[in-house]
Each structure stands twice: as structure tokens, then as C-alpha cells.
Short mmCIF file of C-alpha atoms in Angstrom, two decimals:
data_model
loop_
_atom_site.label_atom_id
_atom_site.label_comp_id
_atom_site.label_asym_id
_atom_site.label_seq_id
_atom_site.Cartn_x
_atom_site.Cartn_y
_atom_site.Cartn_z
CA UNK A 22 -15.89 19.70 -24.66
CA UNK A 23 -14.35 18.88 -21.43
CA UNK A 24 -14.89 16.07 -19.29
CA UNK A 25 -13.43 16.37 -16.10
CA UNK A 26 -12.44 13.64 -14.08
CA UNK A 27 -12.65 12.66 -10.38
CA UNK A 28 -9.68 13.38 -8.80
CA UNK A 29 -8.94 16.59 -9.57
CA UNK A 30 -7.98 15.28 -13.15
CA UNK A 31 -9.50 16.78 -16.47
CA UNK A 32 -9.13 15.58 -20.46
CA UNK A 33 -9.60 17.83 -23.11
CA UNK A 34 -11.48 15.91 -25.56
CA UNK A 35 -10.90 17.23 -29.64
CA UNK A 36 -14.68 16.64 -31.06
CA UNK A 37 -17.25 18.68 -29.12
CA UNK A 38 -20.20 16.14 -30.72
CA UNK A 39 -18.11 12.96 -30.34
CA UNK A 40 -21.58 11.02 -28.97
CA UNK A 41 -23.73 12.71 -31.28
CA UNK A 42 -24.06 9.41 -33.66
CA UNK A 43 -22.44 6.82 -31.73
CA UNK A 44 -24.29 4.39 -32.91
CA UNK A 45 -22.58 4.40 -36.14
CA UNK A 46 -19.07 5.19 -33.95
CA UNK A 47 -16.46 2.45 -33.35
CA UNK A 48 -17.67 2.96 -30.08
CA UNK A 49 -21.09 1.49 -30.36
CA UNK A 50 -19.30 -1.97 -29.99
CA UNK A 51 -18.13 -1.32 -26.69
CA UNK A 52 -21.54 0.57 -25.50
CA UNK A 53 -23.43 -2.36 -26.81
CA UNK A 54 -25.51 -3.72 -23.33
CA UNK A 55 -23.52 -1.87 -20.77
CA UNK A 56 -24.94 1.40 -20.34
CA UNK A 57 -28.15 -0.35 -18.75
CA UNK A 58 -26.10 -1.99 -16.11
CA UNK A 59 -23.50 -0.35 -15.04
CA UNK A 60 -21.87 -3.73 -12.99
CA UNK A 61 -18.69 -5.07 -13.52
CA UNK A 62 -18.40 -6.93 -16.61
CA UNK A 63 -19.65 -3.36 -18.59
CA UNK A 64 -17.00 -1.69 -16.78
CA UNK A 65 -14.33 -3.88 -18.03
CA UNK A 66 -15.23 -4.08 -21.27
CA UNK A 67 -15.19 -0.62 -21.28
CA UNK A 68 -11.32 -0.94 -20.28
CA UNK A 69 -10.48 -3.28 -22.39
CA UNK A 70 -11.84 -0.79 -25.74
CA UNK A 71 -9.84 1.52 -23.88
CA UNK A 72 -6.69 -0.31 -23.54
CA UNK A 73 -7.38 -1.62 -27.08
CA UNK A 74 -7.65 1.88 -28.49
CA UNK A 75 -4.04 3.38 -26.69
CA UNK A 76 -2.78 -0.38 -27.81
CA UNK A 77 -3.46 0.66 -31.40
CA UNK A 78 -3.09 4.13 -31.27
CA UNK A 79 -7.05 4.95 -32.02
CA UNK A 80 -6.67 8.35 -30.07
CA UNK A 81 -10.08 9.22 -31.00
CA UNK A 82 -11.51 5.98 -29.41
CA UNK A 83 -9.64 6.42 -27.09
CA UNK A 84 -11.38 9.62 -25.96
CA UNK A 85 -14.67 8.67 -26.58
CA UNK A 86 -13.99 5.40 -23.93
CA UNK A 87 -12.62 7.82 -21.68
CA UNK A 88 -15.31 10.03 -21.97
CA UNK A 89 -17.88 7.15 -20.93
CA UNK A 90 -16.04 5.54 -18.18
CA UNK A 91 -15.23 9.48 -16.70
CA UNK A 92 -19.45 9.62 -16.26
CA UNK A 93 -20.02 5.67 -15.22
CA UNK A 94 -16.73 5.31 -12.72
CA UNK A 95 -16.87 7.16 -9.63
CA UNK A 96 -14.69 7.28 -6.60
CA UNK A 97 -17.42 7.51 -4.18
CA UNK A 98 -19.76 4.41 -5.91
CA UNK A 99 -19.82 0.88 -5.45
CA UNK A 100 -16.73 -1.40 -5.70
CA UNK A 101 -16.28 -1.57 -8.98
CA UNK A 102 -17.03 1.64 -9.88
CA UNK A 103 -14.16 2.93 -7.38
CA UNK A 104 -11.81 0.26 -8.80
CA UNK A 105 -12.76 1.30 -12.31
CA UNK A 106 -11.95 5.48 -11.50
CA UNK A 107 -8.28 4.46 -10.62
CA UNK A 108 -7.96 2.38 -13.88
CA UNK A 109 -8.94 5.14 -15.55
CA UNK A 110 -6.56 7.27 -13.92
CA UNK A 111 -3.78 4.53 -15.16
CA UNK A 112 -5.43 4.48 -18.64
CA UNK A 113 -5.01 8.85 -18.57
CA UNK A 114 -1.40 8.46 -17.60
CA UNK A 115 -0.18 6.09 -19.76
CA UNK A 116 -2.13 8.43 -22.78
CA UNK A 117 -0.22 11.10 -21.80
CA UNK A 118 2.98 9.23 -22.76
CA UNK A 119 1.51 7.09 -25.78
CA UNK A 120 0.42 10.44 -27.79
CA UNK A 121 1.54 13.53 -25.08
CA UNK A 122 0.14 16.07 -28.31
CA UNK A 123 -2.97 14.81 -29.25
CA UNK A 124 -4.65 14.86 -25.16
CA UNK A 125 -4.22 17.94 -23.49
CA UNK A 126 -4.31 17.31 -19.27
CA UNK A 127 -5.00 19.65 -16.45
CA UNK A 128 -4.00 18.73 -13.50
CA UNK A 129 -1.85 15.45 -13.07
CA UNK A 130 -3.08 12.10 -12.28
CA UNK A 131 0.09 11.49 -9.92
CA UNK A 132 -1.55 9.85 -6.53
CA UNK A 133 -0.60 12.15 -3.61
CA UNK A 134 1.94 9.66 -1.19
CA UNK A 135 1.58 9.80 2.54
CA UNK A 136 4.58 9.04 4.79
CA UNK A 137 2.47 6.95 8.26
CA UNK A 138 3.85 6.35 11.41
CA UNK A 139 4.43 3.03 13.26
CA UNK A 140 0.82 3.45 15.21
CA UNK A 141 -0.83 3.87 11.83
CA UNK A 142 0.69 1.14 9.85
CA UNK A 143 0.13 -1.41 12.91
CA UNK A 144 -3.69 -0.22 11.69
CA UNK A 145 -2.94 -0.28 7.87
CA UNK A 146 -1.99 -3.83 8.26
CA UNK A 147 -4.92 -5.31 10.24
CA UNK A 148 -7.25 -3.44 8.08
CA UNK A 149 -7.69 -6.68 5.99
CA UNK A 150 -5.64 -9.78 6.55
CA UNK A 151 -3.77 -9.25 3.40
CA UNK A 152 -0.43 -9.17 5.30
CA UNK A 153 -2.16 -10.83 8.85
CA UNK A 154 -2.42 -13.85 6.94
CA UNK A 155 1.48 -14.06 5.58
CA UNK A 156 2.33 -13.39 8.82
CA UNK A 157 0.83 -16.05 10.71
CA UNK A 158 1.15 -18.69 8.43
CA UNK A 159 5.44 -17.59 7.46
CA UNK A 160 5.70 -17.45 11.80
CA UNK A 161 4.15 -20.60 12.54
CA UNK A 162 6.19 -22.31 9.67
CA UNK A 163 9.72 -20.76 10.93
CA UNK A 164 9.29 -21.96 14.67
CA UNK A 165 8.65 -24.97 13.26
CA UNK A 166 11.50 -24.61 11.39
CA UNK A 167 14.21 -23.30 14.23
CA UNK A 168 13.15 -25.63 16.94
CA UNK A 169 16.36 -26.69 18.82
CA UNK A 170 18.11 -24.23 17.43
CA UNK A 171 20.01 -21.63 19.96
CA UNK A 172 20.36 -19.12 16.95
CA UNK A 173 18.48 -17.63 15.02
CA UNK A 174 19.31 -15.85 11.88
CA UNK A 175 16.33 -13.77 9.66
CA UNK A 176 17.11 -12.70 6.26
CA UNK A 177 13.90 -10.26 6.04
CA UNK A 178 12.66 -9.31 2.30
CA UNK A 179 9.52 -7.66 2.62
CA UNK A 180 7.57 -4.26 2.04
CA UNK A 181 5.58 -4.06 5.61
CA UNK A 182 8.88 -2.23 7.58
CA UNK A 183 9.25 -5.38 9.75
CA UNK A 184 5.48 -5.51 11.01
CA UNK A 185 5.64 -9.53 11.41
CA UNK A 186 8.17 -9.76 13.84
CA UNK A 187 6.84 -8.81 17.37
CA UNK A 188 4.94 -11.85 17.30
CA UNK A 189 7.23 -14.03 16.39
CA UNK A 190 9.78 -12.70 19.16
CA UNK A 191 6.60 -12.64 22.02
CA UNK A 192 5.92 -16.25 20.72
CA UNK A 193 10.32 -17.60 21.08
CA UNK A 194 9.96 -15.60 24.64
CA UNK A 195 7.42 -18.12 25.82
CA UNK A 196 9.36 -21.29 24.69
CA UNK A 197 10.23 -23.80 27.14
CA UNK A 198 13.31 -24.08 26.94
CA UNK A 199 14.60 -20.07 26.85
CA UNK A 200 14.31 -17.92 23.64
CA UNK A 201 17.01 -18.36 21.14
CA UNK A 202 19.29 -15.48 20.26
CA UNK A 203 17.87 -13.95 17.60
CA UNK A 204 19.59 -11.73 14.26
CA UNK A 205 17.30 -10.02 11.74
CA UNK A 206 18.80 -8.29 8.55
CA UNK A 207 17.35 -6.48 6.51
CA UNK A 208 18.62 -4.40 2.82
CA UNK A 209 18.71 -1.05 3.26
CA UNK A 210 16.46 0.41 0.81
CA UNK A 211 13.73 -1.27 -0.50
CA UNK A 212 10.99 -0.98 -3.49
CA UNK A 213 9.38 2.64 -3.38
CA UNK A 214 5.47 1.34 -2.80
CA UNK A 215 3.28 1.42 0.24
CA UNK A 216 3.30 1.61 2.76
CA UNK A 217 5.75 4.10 3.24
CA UNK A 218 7.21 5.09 6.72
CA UNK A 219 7.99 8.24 8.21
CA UNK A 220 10.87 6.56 10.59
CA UNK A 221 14.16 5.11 9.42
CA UNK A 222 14.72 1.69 8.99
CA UNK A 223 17.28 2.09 11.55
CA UNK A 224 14.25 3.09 14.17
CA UNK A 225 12.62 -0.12 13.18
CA UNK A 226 15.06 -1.95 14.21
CA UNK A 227 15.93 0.00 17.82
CA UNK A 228 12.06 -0.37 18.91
CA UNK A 229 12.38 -3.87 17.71
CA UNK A 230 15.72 -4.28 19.80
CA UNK A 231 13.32 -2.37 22.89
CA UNK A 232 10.51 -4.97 22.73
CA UNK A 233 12.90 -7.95 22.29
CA UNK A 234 14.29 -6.57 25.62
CA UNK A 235 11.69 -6.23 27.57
CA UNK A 236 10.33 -10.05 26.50
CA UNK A 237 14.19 -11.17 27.25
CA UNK A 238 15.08 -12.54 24.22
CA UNK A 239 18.45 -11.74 23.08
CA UNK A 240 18.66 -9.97 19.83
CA UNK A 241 20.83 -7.92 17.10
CA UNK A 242 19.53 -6.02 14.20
CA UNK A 243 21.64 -5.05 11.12
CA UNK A 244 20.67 -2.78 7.74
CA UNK A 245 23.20 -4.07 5.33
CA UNK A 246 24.22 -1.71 2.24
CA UNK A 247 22.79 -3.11 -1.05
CA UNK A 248 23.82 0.26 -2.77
CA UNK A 249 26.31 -0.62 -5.48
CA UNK A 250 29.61 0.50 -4.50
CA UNK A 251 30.34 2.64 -7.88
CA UNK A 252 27.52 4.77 -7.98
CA UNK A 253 27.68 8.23 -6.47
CA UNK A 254 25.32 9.07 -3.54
CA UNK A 255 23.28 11.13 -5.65
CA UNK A 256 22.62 8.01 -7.97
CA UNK A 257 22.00 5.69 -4.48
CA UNK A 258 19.48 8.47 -3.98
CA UNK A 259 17.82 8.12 -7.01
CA UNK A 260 17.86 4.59 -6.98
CA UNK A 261 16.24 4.57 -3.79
CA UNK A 262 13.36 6.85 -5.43
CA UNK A 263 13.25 5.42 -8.99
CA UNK A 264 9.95 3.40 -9.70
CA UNK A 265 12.90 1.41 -11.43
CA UNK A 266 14.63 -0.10 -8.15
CA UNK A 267 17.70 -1.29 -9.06
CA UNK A 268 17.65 -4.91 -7.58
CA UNK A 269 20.84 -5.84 -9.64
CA UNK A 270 23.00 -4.04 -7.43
CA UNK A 271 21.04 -5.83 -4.34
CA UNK A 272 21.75 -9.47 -5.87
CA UNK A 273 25.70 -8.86 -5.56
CA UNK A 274 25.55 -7.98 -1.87
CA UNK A 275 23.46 -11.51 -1.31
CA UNK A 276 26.88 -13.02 0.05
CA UNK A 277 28.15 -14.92 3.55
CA UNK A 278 30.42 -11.94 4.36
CA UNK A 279 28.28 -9.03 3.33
CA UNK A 280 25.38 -11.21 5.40
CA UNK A 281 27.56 -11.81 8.47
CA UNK A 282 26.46 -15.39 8.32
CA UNK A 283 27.64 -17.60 11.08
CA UNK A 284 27.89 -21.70 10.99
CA UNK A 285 25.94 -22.18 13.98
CA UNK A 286 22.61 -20.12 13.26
CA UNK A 287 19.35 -21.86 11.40
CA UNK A 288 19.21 -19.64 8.44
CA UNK A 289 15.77 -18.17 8.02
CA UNK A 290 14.68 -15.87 4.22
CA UNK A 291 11.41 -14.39 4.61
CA UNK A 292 9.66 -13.06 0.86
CA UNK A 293 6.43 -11.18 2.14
CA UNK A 294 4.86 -9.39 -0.89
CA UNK A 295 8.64 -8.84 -2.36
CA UNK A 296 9.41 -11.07 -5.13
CA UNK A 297 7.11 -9.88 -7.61
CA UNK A 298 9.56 -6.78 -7.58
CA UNK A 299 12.26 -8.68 -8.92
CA UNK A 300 11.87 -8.93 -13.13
CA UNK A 301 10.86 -12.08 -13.89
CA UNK A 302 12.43 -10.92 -18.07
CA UNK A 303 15.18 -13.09 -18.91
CA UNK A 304 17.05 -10.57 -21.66
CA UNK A 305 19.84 -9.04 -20.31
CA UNK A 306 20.41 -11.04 -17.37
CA UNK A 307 23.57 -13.65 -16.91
CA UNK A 308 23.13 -17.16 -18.70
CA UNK A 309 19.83 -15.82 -19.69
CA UNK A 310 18.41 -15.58 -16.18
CA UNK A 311 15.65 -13.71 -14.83
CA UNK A 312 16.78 -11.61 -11.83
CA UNK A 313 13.77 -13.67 -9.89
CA UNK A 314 15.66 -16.70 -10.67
CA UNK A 315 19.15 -15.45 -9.89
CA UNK A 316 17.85 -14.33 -6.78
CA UNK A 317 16.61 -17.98 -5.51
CA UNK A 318 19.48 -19.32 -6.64
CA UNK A 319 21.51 -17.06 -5.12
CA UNK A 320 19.51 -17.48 -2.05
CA UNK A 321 19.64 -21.53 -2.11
CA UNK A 322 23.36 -20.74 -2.31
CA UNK A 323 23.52 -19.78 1.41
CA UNK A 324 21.87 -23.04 2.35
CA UNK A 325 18.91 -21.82 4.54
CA UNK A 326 16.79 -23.41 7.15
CA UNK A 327 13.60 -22.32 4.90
CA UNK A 328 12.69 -19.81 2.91
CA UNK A 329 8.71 -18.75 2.97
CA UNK A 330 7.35 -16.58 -0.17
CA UNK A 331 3.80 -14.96 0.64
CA UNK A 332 2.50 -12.74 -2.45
CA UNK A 333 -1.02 -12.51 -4.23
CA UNK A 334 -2.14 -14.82 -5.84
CA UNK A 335 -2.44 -13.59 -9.30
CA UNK A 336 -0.69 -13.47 -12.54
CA UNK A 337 0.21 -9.79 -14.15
CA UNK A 338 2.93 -10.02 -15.31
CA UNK A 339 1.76 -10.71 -19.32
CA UNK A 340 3.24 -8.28 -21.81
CA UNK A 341 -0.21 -7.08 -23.32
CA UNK A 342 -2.06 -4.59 -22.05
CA UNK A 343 -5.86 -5.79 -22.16
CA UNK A 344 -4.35 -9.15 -20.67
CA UNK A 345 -3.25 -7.18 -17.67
CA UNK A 346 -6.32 -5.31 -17.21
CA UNK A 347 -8.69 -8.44 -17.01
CA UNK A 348 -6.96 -9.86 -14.60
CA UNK A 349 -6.22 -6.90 -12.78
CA UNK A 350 -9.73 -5.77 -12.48
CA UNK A 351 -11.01 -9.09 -11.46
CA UNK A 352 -8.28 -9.21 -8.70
CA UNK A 353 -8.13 -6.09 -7.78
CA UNK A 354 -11.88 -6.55 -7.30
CA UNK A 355 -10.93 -8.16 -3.90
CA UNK A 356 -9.49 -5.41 -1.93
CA UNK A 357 -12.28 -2.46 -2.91
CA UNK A 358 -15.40 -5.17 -1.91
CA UNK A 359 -13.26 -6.03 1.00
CA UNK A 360 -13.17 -2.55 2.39
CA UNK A 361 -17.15 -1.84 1.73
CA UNK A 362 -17.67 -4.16 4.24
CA UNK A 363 -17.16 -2.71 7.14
CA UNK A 364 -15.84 1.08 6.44
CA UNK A 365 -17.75 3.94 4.93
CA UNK A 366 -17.18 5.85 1.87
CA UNK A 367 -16.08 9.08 3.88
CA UNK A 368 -13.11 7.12 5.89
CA UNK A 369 -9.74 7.64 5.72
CA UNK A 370 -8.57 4.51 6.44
CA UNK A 371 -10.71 3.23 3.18
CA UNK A 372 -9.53 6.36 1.34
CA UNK A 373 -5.70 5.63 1.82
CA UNK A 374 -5.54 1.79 1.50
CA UNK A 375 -7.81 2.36 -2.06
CA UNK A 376 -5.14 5.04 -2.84
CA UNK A 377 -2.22 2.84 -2.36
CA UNK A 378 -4.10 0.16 -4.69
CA UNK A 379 -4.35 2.89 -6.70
CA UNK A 380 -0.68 3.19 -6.92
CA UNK A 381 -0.20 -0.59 -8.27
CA UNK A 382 -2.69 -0.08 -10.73
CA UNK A 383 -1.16 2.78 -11.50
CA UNK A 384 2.41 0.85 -12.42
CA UNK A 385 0.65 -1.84 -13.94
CA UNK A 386 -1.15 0.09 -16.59
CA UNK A 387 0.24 2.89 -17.30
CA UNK A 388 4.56 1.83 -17.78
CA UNK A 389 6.39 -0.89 -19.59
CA UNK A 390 9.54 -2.55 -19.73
CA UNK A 391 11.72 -1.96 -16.45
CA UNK A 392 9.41 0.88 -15.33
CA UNK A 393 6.66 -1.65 -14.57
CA UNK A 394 7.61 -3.23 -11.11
CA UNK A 395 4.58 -4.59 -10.14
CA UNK A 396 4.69 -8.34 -11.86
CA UNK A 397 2.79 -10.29 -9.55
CA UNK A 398 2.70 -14.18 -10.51
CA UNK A 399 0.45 -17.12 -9.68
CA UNK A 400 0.92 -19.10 -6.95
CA UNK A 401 1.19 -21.98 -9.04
CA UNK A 402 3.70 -20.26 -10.85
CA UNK A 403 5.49 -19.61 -8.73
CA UNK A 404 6.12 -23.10 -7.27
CA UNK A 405 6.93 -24.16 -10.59
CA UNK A 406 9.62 -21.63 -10.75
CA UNK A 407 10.94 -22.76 -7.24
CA UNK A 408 10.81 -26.23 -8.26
CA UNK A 409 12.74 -25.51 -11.26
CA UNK A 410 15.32 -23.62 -9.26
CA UNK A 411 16.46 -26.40 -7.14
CA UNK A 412 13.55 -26.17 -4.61
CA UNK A 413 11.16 -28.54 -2.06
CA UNK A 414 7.75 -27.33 -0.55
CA UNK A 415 7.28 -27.84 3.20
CA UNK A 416 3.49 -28.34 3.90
CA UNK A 417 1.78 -26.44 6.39
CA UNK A 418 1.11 -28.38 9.90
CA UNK A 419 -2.55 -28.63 11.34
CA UNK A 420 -1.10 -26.17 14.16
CA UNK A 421 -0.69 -23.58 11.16
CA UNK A 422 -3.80 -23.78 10.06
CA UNK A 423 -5.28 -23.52 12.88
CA UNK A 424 -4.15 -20.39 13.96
CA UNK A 425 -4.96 -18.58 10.26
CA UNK A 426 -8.39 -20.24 10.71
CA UNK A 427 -8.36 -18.29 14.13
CA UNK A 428 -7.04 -15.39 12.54
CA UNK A 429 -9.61 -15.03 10.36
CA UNK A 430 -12.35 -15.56 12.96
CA UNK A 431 -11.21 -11.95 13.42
CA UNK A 432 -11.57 -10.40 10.16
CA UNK A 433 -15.51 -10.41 8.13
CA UNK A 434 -17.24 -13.21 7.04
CA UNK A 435 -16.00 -13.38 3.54
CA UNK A 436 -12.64 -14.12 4.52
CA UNK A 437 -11.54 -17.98 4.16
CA UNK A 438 -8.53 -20.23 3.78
CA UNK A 439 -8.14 -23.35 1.93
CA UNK A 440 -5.30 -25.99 1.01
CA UNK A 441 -3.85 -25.99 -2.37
CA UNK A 442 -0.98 -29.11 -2.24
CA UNK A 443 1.36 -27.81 0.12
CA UNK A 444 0.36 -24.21 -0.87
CA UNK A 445 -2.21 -22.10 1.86
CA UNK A 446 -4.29 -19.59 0.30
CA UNK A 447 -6.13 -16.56 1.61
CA UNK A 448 -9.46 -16.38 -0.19
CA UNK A 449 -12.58 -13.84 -0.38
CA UNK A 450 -16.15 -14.76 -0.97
CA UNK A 451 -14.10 -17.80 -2.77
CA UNK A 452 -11.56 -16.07 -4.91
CA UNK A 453 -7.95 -16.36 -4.01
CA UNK A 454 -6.58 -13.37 -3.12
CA UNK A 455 -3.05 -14.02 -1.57
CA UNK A 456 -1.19 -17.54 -0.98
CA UNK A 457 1.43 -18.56 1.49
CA UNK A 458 4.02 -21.00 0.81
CA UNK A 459 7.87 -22.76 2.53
CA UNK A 460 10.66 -24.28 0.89
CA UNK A 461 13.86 -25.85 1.80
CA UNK A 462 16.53 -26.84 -0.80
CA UNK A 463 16.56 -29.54 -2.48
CA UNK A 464 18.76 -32.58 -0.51
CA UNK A 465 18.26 -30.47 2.86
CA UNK A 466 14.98 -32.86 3.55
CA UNK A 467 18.00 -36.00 3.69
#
């Protein structure tokens, strides 16, 4: 019998009359008081027997969830029915490497990548204020930041290709007192996940360097190297490419001279939606480290002005499975009932941004160990961490607030903000969905 699944994805299940008695099937457990519904809670359950099954290596389970969830999840239904189709996608990948002879796939569950340009990621951005909302609340926080300062020099970690800084250069044009001079950096490669760009990061920087122009405000942008010097260029390529990024090799070109850093500039490091990529394992690292730590310590290291972190707010980063999928189905939640909203099934724009959400869950689910990149944290969590490493949290001004508040006057009714301590914190229909946060080093508030 053979079930094939959306997506141009099939599974080759070995007992033709798998369902003919499953009542008195393992499976009856996990069928108990869903079938009826169909809503969320059945769908996850279904995932977790799922991810229990692979867990244990129950093939046969296995198979008979999959064989449920491929006639209950659909691409095309409601929210969680879409979000459930790509976790079953994950779950079918990560089969085929937990017992590769005993499920036979046609087809591949790979998720097609599209390259956009500029025009179309200014759109992928404002689709939902996922990234709108980092970027208001990081901008507002750095002018506060820089004021008085002639120079201005922006460390710039983040996977958006540089999306948040027209704004902030139209808003230093229209200071009283002149614009500062302004430097952004920026690594040279960065974590392979969308969005992905069909320009260099190079061209970035000259239409940057064209709009700073034309608002006169005197500015420099420079892609430093973090390549490690001893590899070949065929293993920079693959580094570039691996779902592994090597951030190890970026950590050791974190330096004043590699940096260009200069005495007089206000130092600013900017973390949208970049962190999480750094392992937050502490085997293998020095003094029993995590690379996340190294890198803030590292980063406190070059005394900064601030440093802002904006991520989402939720924690994946626990080494079980079925952990991982409850709280990546009720986060990931956010995003799919987002989008019903206000797009229809048949757009693009709803097809691509699901896709690339498909691609997390994707890493999430279906790798392990240094494969899986994707290792979100808490909020909380992470202001624990930066208070451990040395850090102080700046709260956000009225001002700030404000202008989120009016930012999200833009967006659909479901969108809100609220105050957590010093933390700000996107929410939908109530749920937290990505926070915003600034720090300066400890002693820098004397």
C-alpha cells in the first residue's frame, strides 16, 4: 500500500492491512479522540507517537502514524493542518536516516530554495512584523545609544541581508545637529537559511553606500573575511553551504584589527535572528564554553556602545525529540495563523514564507548534533545567559514603544506588544512570538 504524500513525496508502507484491526494496534493509543476533531491538539499528539516511534525505533508505528497524519495534514487546510504537512515532511526525512532500509521513498522531501531579489525581500520582510518589529525597537534603542557621537561604528550579525538599515540612516540624516559618519561591517558569509539573496553581499552594501548618499550621511561599508585562513577555497565553499556553518572559524576573526575598530567611534553589535545559530553545547569548546558564550564574551571584549539581540521567543533547543516538537508546533503555530489572515491559500507570498518555515522545521526535526542549527532559546534564557556573561539590560524608552505600538497599527489585529522587565516582546493573539532586548557591559553604566 502506498500513501503518497503532499508535496510530491510518497512512503512505501510494508503491511498492505496495517489499519485493518487498529484497535488492537499500538496505534489505537494515539487515534484515541482525534480522528473526530481533527484540531490541533490531535495533530500533535499524532507527532509526538510519531516522534516517539523513530525515538524508539518502532518502524512499524512509525508507518502507521505516518500513514494517518499523510490523510489528516494537508498543505492547502487550515493552520495547523499546513503546519502539521511540513512536520511530517521533517518526521519522513529524519526516517530516512534513522532506518534508510526498512522505508522505501520516492521522491525527496528536500524543500525547493529560491534565491529573491532586493524588491522581493523588502516584501518578505513586511509580510508579518517578525523582523519589522526587531527593527524598530534595535533602531530606536541605538540612536539612543550614539547620541553625541560623530561616529558611528555597526557590527551587523543578522540573517535579513542588511534590511534594517535604511531607516536608521534616513532617521541620523534628519538629526539636528548633521548625521554622524557612519561604518557598517558585516562577516562575509553567513548561516545558509532564508531568506536567501540573489545579489552579493558586496551589492548590499554599494546600494546601501547609494542611499546613504543621496540622504548625505557619510558612510563606509566593509565585508570582513571570517573564512579560516587554513582551509582551501573549496572547503570555504563548503562551509559557506554546509547546514553545519562553521562559526568557530568566525569567533577568531572577532578582533580590533580584523574589525578595523577605531577609539573614537560608539561601538554598535546588532544580533537580529542570529544567535540561535551559534551552539549553545558546551563539549568541545575552550574552558568548557558554549560557542554562544564565547561569542558574548568575545564581543564584551571590544567594549561596545550596546549590543541588541532580537530572536523568537521560544526554547528548542532540548535534546529530545518529542520535547522539540511540542514546542515547535505550538510556536510555529504563530506564523501559519498569521498568514491566513490576510493572504489566500493560492498566494505565493504565503506559499514561500510557509516554505521557508518549512525549512526550520525541517533542521529541527529531522538532524542532531552539529547538523541541527536551528536552537532557538527563550527570551528569558537568554538574559540569564547575558547576565551570566558579564552583561546589563538597557530598558526600552516610552519613545520606543511608541513607535512599535505604531508599527503594529500597520500590521492585523492580532498583533501586540507588551513589557517583560526590560525585555519587549512581539506577541500574537497573546502568545509571544519574538522578543527584543539591549545590553551594555557590565561597569559601562558607571
Amino acid at each position: 500500500m502506498k500513501a503518497e504524500l503532499r508535496g510530491n513525496t510518497s512512503v512505501s508502507l510494508q503491511n498492505p492491512t496495517l489499519f485493518n484491526n487498529t484497535l488492537h494496534s499500538p496505534l489505537s493509543g494515539a487515534l484515541n479522540g482525534c480522528l473526530g476533531s481533527l484540531d490541533g491538539a490531535c495533530l500533535e499528539k499524532l507527532l509526538l507517537h510519531c516522534a516517539s516511534a523513530l525515538e524508539t525505533n518502532d518502524v512499524t508505528l512509525a508507518q502507521q502514524v505516518m500513514w494517518v497524519l499523510n490523510n489528516v495534514a494537508s498543505s492547502v487546510g487550515d493552520p495547523n493542518q499546513r503546519l502539521a504537512s511540513w512536520f511530517l515532511r521533517a518526521l519522513i526525512s529524519r526516517a530516512s536516516r534513522v532506518c534508510p532500509t526498512a522505508m522505501n521513498f520516492n521522491g525527496s522531501s528536500t524543500i525547493p530554495r529560491r534565491l529573491m531579489s532586493v524588491t522581493e525581500l523588502a516584501g518578505y520582510v513586511d509580510l508579518i512584523p517578525w523582523h519589522r518589529f526587531g527593527f524598530c525597537a534595535s533602531n530606536s534603542a541605538i540612536l539612543n545609544a550614539i547620541q553625541g557621537f560623530p561616529r558611528v561604528h555597526i557590527l551587523d550579525f543578522s540573517i535579513t541581508h542588511c534590511m534594517q538599515w535604511p531607516t536608521l540612516i534616513d532617521t541620523l540624516a534628519k538629526r539636528p545637529e548633521g548625521p554622524p559618519s557612519l561604518r557598517i561591517t558585516v562577516p562575509s558569509s553567513r548561516p545558509p537559511v532564508p531568506p536567501l539573496l540573489n545579489v552579493s553581499t558586496e551589492e548590499v552594501g554599494l546600494r546601501l553606500g547609494n542611499f546613504a548618499k543621496f540622504r548625505d550621511v557619510p558612510f563606509e561599508f566593509r565585508v570582513f573575511d571570517n573564512s579560516s585562513s587554513q582551509s582551501t577555497l573549496g572547503e570555504v565553499v563548503k562551509c559557506k553551504e554546509s547546514p553545519s556553518f562553521h562559526f568557530e572559524s568566525l569567533l577568531t576573526h572577532l578582533d580590533p584589527s580584523t574589525l578595523n575598530l577605531r577609539d573614537d567611534e560608539a561601538l554598535v553589535i546588532n544580533c537580529q535572528h542570529w544567535l540561535r545559530y551559534l551552539s549553545d553545547e558546551q563539549h568541545g569548546s575552550p574552558h568548557g564554553a558554549s560557542l554562544r558564550d564565547t561569542f558574548l564574551d568575545i564581543i564584551k571584549g571590544l567594549n561596545p556602545q550596546i549590543i541588541v539581540v532580537v530572536d523568537e521567543d521560544s526554547d528548542l533547543s532540548a535534546s529530545s525529540l518529542t520535547s522539540r516538537i511540542t514546542t515547535c508546533f505550538n510556536y510555529l503555530w504563530i506564523p501559519f495563523d498569521a498568514l491566513e489572515t490576510f493572504l489566500p491559500k493560492e498566494s505565493c507570498q504565503r506559499m514561500e514564507y510557509e516554505s521557508d518555515i518549512g525549512h526550520k522545521i525541517e533542521n529541527i526535526i529531522s538532524f542532531e548534533g552539529f547538523q541541527r542549527i536551528e536552537r532557538l532559546e527563550s527570551g528569558v534564557k537568554l538574559c540569564q545567559r547575558m547576565i551570566n556573561s558579564g552583561w546589563v539590560s538597557i530598558p526600552f524608552c516610552e519613545e520606543t514603544v511608541k513607535e512599535v505600538k505604531d508599527l503594529l497599527d500597520e500590521h492585523a489585529s492580532g498583533w501586540g506588544m507588551k513589557k517583560e522587565e526590560d525585555m519587549l516582546v512581539l506577541t500574537w493573539k497573546g502568545h509571544n512570538s519574538v522578543f527584543a532586548t539591549a545590553w551594555i557591559p557590565n561597569g559601562l553604566e558607571d
